XYZ file of C-alpha atoms in Angstrom:
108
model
C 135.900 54.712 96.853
C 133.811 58.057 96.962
C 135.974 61.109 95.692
C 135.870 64.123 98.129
C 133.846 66.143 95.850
C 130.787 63.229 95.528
C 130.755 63.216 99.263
C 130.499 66.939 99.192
C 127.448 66.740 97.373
C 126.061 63.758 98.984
C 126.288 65.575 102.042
C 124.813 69.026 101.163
C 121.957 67.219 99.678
C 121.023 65.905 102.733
C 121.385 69.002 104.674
C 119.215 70.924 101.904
C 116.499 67.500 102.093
C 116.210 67.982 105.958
C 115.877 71.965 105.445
C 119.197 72.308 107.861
C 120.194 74.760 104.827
C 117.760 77.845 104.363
C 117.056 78.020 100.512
C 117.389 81.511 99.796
C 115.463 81.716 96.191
C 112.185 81.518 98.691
C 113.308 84.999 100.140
C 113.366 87.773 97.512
C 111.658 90.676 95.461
C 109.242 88.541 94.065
C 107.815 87.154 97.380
C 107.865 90.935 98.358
C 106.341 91.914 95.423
C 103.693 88.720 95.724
C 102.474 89.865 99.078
C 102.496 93.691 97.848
C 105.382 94.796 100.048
C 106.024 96.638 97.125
C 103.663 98.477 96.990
C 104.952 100.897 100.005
C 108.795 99.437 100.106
C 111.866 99.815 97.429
C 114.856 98.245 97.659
C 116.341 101.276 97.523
C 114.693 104.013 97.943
C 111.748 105.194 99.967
C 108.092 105.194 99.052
C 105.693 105.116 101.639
C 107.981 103.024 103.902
C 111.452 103.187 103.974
C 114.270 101.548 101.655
C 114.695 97.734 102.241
C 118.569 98.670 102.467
C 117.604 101.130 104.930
C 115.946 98.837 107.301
C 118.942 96.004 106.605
C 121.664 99.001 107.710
C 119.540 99.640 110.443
C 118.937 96.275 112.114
C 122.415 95.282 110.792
C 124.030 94.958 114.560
C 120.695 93.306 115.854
C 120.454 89.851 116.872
C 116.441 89.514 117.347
C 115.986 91.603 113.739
C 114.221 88.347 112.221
C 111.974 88.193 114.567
C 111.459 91.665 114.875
C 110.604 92.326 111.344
C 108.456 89.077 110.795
C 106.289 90.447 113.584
C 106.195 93.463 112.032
C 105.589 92.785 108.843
C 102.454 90.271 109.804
C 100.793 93.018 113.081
C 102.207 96.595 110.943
C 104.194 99.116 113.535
C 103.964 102.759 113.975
C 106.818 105.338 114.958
C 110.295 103.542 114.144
C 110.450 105.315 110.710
C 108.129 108.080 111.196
C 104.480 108.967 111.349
C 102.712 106.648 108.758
C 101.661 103.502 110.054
C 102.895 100.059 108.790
C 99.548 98.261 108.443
C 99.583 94.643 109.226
C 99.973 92.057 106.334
C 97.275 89.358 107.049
C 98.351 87.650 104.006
C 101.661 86.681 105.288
C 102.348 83.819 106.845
C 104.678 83.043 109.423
C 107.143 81.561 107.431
C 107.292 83.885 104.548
C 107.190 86.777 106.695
C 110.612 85.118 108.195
C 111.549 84.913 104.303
C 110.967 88.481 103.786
C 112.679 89.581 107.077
C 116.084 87.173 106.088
C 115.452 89.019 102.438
C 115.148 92.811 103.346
C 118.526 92.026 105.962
C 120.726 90.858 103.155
C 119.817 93.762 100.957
C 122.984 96.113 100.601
């Protein structure tokens, strides 16, 4: 008989194999840095664009922020964090742009 902890396994290996379990390693500084995010964004402090722990404090409460920010980060946005334009990231797909956006929100 299977011991508890081999079923365990068994069972988040499946769940990771059918991608019910988001693989976080995807989302991080070095996609950001890959798609130049970078150069504008900080972690923690601002550049051009504001602090990624800024932007995770400030859509902290908000249930749509993934899809918020993946829109913004592919089309750009103007006015939420001041006068210079967010331009839009062509070079981000849909799915990393949800990476980044699931990234910059669990940034303390």
């Amino acid at each position: 008989m299977k011991s508890s902890l081999t079923k365990t396994v068994l069972a988040l290996s499946a769940a990771l194999g059918a991608g019910l379990i988001a693989a976080p390693a995807f989302a991080n500084a070095d996609l950001a840095q890959k798609k130049n995010c970078m150069a504008c964004h900080a972690v923690d402090k601002k550049l051009v664009g504001p602090a990624y722990k800024d932007v995770a404090a400030k859509y902290a409460k908000d249930k749509a922020a993934v899809a918020t920010l993946s829109t913004k980060i592919i089309k750009g946005g103007s006015g939420v964090w001041g006068p210079v334009p967010m331009p839009a990231n062509s070079q981000v797909s849909e799915a990393e742009a949800k990476q980044l956006a699931t990234w910059i929100l669990s940034v303390k």
